[in-house]
Amino acid sequence: MENINKIWPKWEPVEVLGEGGFGKVYKAKRETFGQVEYSAIKVIQIPSNQSELDEMTRSGVSNEHIKQYYYKNVEGLLEEIKTMSKLKSASHIVAIEDYEVEENKDGIGWTIFIRMELLTNLSDYIESTNFTRQQVVDMGIDICKALEVCHQEKIIHRDIKPGNIFVSRFGDFKLGDFGVS
């Protein structure tokens, strides 16, 4: 599954949790001395598919310019990762545990692997529980705390929506996806 074992040999992908325009997110597990732990691993392909490259080539863009274009995309993603890593100890922001960037050997492109804490997205959480009025209040407080941390670090999130809110197994709400911050 997307060479995750090549990057982190002890982490075994278990299932696909979701996929979107930028890649897939896997649930992965690691077992050490009988203890099992889980993590979410996001795998992002830049460019996302070969047809993007083909279209740019057909339109007359040189390979050098294509590579520069996608390199800037990778730099942008690394800025998001750095931002989230900077906020790692904040209790209401999704924690990135590790990341790797691998350049494609057979052409233009990169694969970015991001290992994060395993959380449930808000939509799935609401569907699987009796979402109470108190939980709505708790969510508001937790997301406000996340935004206070962002404010202290002079970061504007710019994309607060249910798809960027997650829930820990302890019921804490966390803010993720700092792509446009």
mmCIF file of C-alpha atoms in Angstrom:
data_model
loop_
_atom_site.group_PDB
_atom_site.id
_atom_site.type_symbol
_atom_site.label_atom_id
_atom_site.label_comp_id
_atom_site.label_asym_id
_atom_site.label_seq_id
_atom_site.Cartn_x
_atom_site.Cartn_y
_atom_site.Cartn_z
ATOM 1 C CA MET A 1 0.000 0.000 0.000
ATOM 2 C CA GLU A 2 1.770 3.021 -1.387
ATOM 3 C CA ASN A 3 5.241 1.915 -0.150
ATOM 4 C CA ILE A 4 4.445 2.769 3.474
ATOM 5 C CA ASN A 5 6.468 -0.254 4.638
ATOM 6 C CA LYS A 6 9.454 1.019 2.664
ATOM 7 C CA ILE A 7 9.352 4.319 4.555
ATOM 8 C CA TRP A 8 8.388 2.962 7.981
ATOM 9 C CA PRO A 9 9.075 -0.807 8.003
ATOM 10 C CA LYS A 10 7.389 -1.400 11.375
ATOM 11 C CA TRP A 11 4.115 0.256 10.350
ATOM 12 C CA GLU A 12 1.667 -2.037 8.545
ATOM 13 C CA PRO A 13 -1.219 -0.469 6.599
ATOM 14 C CA VAL A 14 -4.516 -1.975 7.753
ATOM 15 C CA GLU A 15 -7.166 -0.163 5.715
ATOM 16 C CA VAL A 16 -7.887 2.951 3.697
ATOM 17 C CA LEU A 17 -9.645 5.526 5.868
ATOM 18 C CA GLY A 18 -10.323 8.002 3.104
ATOM 19 C CA GLU A 19 -9.115 9.557 -0.083
ATOM 20 C CA GLY A 20 -9.406 12.909 -1.709
ATOM 21 C CA GLY A 21 -7.843 15.164 -4.283
ATOM 22 C CA PHE A 22 -4.436 15.039 -2.652
ATOM 23 C CA GLY A 23 -4.108 11.394 -1.726
ATOM 24 C CA LYS A 24 -5.148 8.627 0.598
ATOM 25 C CA VAL A 25 -5.176 8.213 4.362
ATOM 26 C CA TYR A 26 -4.469 4.774 5.797
ATOM 27 C CA LYS A 27 -4.968 3.309 9.216
ATOM 28 C CA ALA A 28 -1.679 1.626 10.123
ATOM 29 C CA LYS A 29 -0.588 -0.464 13.072
ATOM 30 C CA ARG A 30 2.666 -1.293 14.760
ATOM 31 C CA GLU A 31 3.182 -4.093 17.242
ATOM 32 C CA THR A 32 6.052 -4.034 19.718
ATOM 33 C CA PHE A 33 6.367 -6.541 22.576
ATOM 34 C CA GLY A 34 2.688 -7.418 22.294
ATOM 35 C CA GLN A 35 1.565 -3.781 22.414
ATOM 36 C CA VAL A 36 -0.390 -2.612 19.367
ATOM 37 C CA GLU A 37 -0.601 1.040 18.463
ATOM 38 C CA TYR A 38 -2.343 2.714 15.576
ATOM 39 C CA SER A 39 -1.598 5.743 13.479
ATOM 40 C CA ALA A 40 -3.003 7.511 10.438
ATOM 41 C CA ILE A 41 -0.689 7.770 7.453
ATOM 42 C CA LYS A 42 -1.488 10.221 4.687
ATOM 43 C CA VAL A 43 0.138 9.519 1.312
ATOM 44 C CA ILE A 44 0.177 12.382 -1.165
ATOM 45 C CA GLN A 45 1.306 12.046 -4.772
ATOM 46 C CA ILE A 46 2.587 15.186 -6.502
ATOM 47 C CA PRO A 47 1.362 15.279 -9.260
ATOM 48 C CA SER A 48 -1.696 13.284 -8.364
ATOM 49 C CA ASN A 49 -1.736 11.371 -11.659
ATOM 50 C CA GLN A 50 0.127 10.914 -14.935
ATOM 51 C CA SER A 51 -2.560 12.676 -16.986
ATOM 52 C CA GLU A 52 -1.654 15.983 -15.283
ATOM 53 C CA LEU A 53 1.909 15.649 -16.549
ATOM 54 C CA ASP A 54 0.776 14.561 -20.007
ATOM 55 C CA GLU A 55 -1.545 17.555 -20.333
ATOM 56 C CA MET A 56 1.190 20.008 -19.334
ATOM 57 C CA THR A 57 3.628 18.399 -21.774
ATOM 58 C CA ARG A 58 1.079 18.515 -24.621
ATOM 59 C CA SER A 59 0.492 22.205 -23.958
ATOM 60 C CA GLY A 60 4.193 22.890 -24.581
ATOM 61 C CA VAL A 61 5.463 23.363 -21.025
ATOM 62 C CA SER A 62 9.065 22.190 -20.668
ATOM 63 C CA ASN A 63 9.986 19.385 -18.268
ATOM 64 C CA GLU A 64 12.086 21.867 -16.276
ATOM 65 C CA HIS A 65 9.114 24.204 -15.767
ATOM 66 C CA ILE A 66 6.819 21.293 -14.950
ATOM 67 C CA LYS A 67 9.278 20.070 -12.317
ATOM 68 C CA GLN A 68 9.587 23.573 -10.846
ATOM 69 C CA TYR A 69 5.799 23.886 -10.691
ATOM 70 C CA TYR A 70 5.358 20.629 -8.805
ATOM 71 C CA TYR A 71 8.386 21.324 -6.622
ATOM 72 C CA LYS A 72 6.620 24.481 -5.410
ATOM 73 C CA ASN A 73 3.562 22.335 -4.571
ATOM 74 C CA VAL A 74 5.775 20.071 -2.475
ATOM 75 C CA GLU A 75 7.272 23.108 -0.727
ATOM 76 C CA GLY A 76 3.759 24.330 0.086
ATOM 77 C CA LEU A 77 2.837 20.991 1.628
ATOM 78 C CA LEU A 78 6.048 20.981 3.638
ATOM 79 C CA GLU A 79 5.108 24.424 4.980
ATOM 80 C CA GLU A 80 1.793 22.954 6.179
ATOM 81 C CA ILE A 81 3.654 20.076 7.811
ATOM 82 C CA LYS A 82 6.071 22.480 9.506
ATOM 83 C CA THR A 83 3.148 24.582 10.739
ATOM 84 C CA MET A 84 1.407 21.548 12.203
ATOM 85 C CA SER A 85 4.666 20.228 13.679
ATOM 86 C CA LYS A 86 5.195 23.591 15.349
ATOM 87 C CA LEU A 87 1.780 23.161 16.991
ATOM 88 C CA LYS A 88 2.322 19.486 17.891
ATOM 89 C CA SER A 89 2.111 19.918 21.642
ATOM 90 C CA ALA A 90 -1.174 21.868 21.436
ATOM 91 C CA SER A 91 -3.824 19.489 22.720
ATOM 92 C CA HIS A 92 -6.557 20.521 20.284
ATOM 93 C CA ILE A 93 -4.563 20.426 17.058
ATOM 94 C CA VAL A 94 -3.929 17.227 15.077
ATOM 95 C CA ALA A 95 -0.416 15.999 15.885
ATOM 96 C CA ILE A 96 1.976 15.043 13.119
ATOM 97 C CA GLU A 97 4.326 12.356 14.409
ATOM 98 C CA ASP A 98 6.679 12.004 11.424
ATOM 99 C CA TYR A 99 6.953 12.663 7.704
ATOM 100 C CA GLU A 100 9.070 11.719 4.708
ATOM 101 C CA VAL A 101 9.349 13.051 1.172
ATOM 102 C CA GLU A 102 10.473 10.726 -1.591
ATOM 103 C CA GLU A 103 11.274 11.900 -5.124
ATOM 104 C CA ASN A 104 9.985 9.625 -7.870
ATOM 105 C CA LYS A 105 12.841 7.790 -9.529
ATOM 106 C CA ASP A 106 11.021 7.199 -12.820
ATOM 107 C CA GLY A 107 9.945 10.736 -13.722
ATOM 108 C CA ILE A 108 8.749 14.038 -12.382
ATOM 109 C CA GLY A 109 7.057 13.891 -9.018
ATOM 110 C CA TRP A 110 7.209 13.246 -5.305
ATOM 111 C CA THR A 111 5.420 11.140 -2.734
ATOM 112 C CA ILE A 112 4.870 12.652 0.700
ATOM 113 C CA PHE A 113 4.188 10.373 3.667
ATOM 114 C CA ILE A 114 2.745 11.956 6.819
ATOM 115 C CA ARG A 115 2.213 9.899 9.967
ATOM 116 C CA MET A 116 -0.330 11.436 12.347
ATOM 117 C CA GLU A 117 -2.292 10.468 15.396
ATOM 118 C CA LEU A 118 -5.282 8.305 14.531
ATOM 119 C CA LEU A 119 -8.516 10.256 14.964
ATOM 120 C CA THR A 120 -12.118 10.035 13.804
ATOM 121 C CA ASN A 121 -13.391 12.736 11.499
ATOM 122 C CA LEU A 122 -16.303 14.739 12.845
ATOM 123 C CA SER A 123 -18.858 13.488 10.296
ATOM 124 C CA ASP A 124 -18.162 9.831 11.093
ATOM 125 C CA TYR A 125 -18.230 10.599 14.807
ATOM 126 C CA ILE A 126 -21.621 12.303 14.582
ATOM 127 C CA GLU A 127 -23.055 9.372 12.589
ATOM 128 C CA SER A 128 -21.769 6.782 15.053
ATOM 129 C CA THR A 129 -22.800 8.463 18.318
ATOM 130 C CA ASN A 130 -25.650 10.318 19.891
ATOM 131 C CA PHE A 131 -24.063 13.755 19.496
ATOM 132 C CA THR A 132 -25.273 15.623 22.570
ATOM 133 C CA ARG A 133 -25.731 19.306 23.213
ATOM 134 C CA GLN A 134 -22.847 19.135 25.710
ATOM 135 C CA GLN A 135 -20.569 17.645 23.037
ATOM 136 C CA VAL A 136 -21.444 20.537 20.726
ATOM 137 C CA VAL A 137 -20.411 22.953 23.494
ATOM 138 C CA ASP A 138 -17.227 20.941 24.149
ATOM 139 C CA MET A 139 -16.402 20.990 20.447
ATOM 140 C CA GLY A 140 -16.830 24.765 20.330
ATOM 141 C CA ILE A 141 -14.549 25.205 23.343
ATOM 142 C CA ASP A 142 -11.895 22.809 21.998
ATOM 143 C CA ILE A 143 -11.822 24.422 18.545
ATOM 144 C CA CYS A 144 -11.660 27.882 20.136
ATOM 145 C CA LYS A 145 -8.651 26.686 22.175
ATOM 146 C CA ALA A 146 -7.030 25.462 18.939
ATOM 147 C CA LEU A 147 -7.677 28.835 17.319
ATOM 148 C CA GLU A 148 -6.203 30.640 20.359
ATOM 149 C CA VAL A 149 -2.984 28.657 19.876
ATOM 150 C CA CYS A 150 -3.012 29.536 16.180
ATOM 151 C CA HIS A 151 -3.494 33.204 17.080
ATOM 152 C CA GLN A 152 -0.561 33.084 19.521
ATOM 153 C CA GLU A 153 1.602 31.659 16.716
ATOM 154 C CA LYS A 154 0.255 34.227 14.208
ATOM 155 C CA ILE A 155 -1.409 31.541 12.086
ATOM 156 C CA ILE A 156 -4.780 32.063 10.426
ATOM 157 C CA HIS A 157 -6.402 28.697 9.671
ATOM 158 C CA ARG A 158 -8.873 29.947 6.992
ATOM 159 C CA ASP A 159 -10.677 26.632 6.538
ATOM 160 C CA ILE A 160 -12.749 25.797 9.612
ATOM 161 C CA LYS A 161 -15.315 23.207 8.522
ATOM 162 C CA PRO A 162 -16.523 19.779 9.695
ATOM 163 C CA GLY A 163 -14.065 18.004 7.361
ATOM 164 C CA ASN A 164 -11.152 19.603 9.235
ATOM 165 C CA ILE A 165 -12.393 18.744 12.732
ATOM 166 C CA PHE A 166 -11.482 15.406 14.298
ATOM 167 C CA VAL A 167 -12.247 13.578 17.532
ATOM 168 C CA SER A 168 -9.806 11.632 19.698
ATOM 169 C CA ARG A 169 -10.740 8.366 21.360
ATOM 170 C CA PHE A 170 -11.038 10.373 24.591
ATOM 171 C CA GLY A 171 -13.658 12.713 23.108
ATOM 172 C CA ASP A 172 -11.369 15.699 22.544
ATOM 173 C CA PHE A 173 -12.014 17.725 19.397
ATOM 174 C CA LYS A 174 -9.011 18.679 17.275
ATOM 175 C CA LEU A 175 -8.386 20.998 14.364
ATOM 176 C CA GLY A 176 -6.480 19.725 11.343
ATOM 177 C CA ASP A 177 -5.640 20.554 7.728
ATOM 178 C CA PHE A 178 -3.586 23.730 7.762
ATOM 179 C CA GLY A 179 -3.177 23.730 3.974
ATOM 180 C CA VAL A 180 -4.442 27.273 3.374
ATOM 181 C CA SER A 181 -3.241 28.840 6.642
#
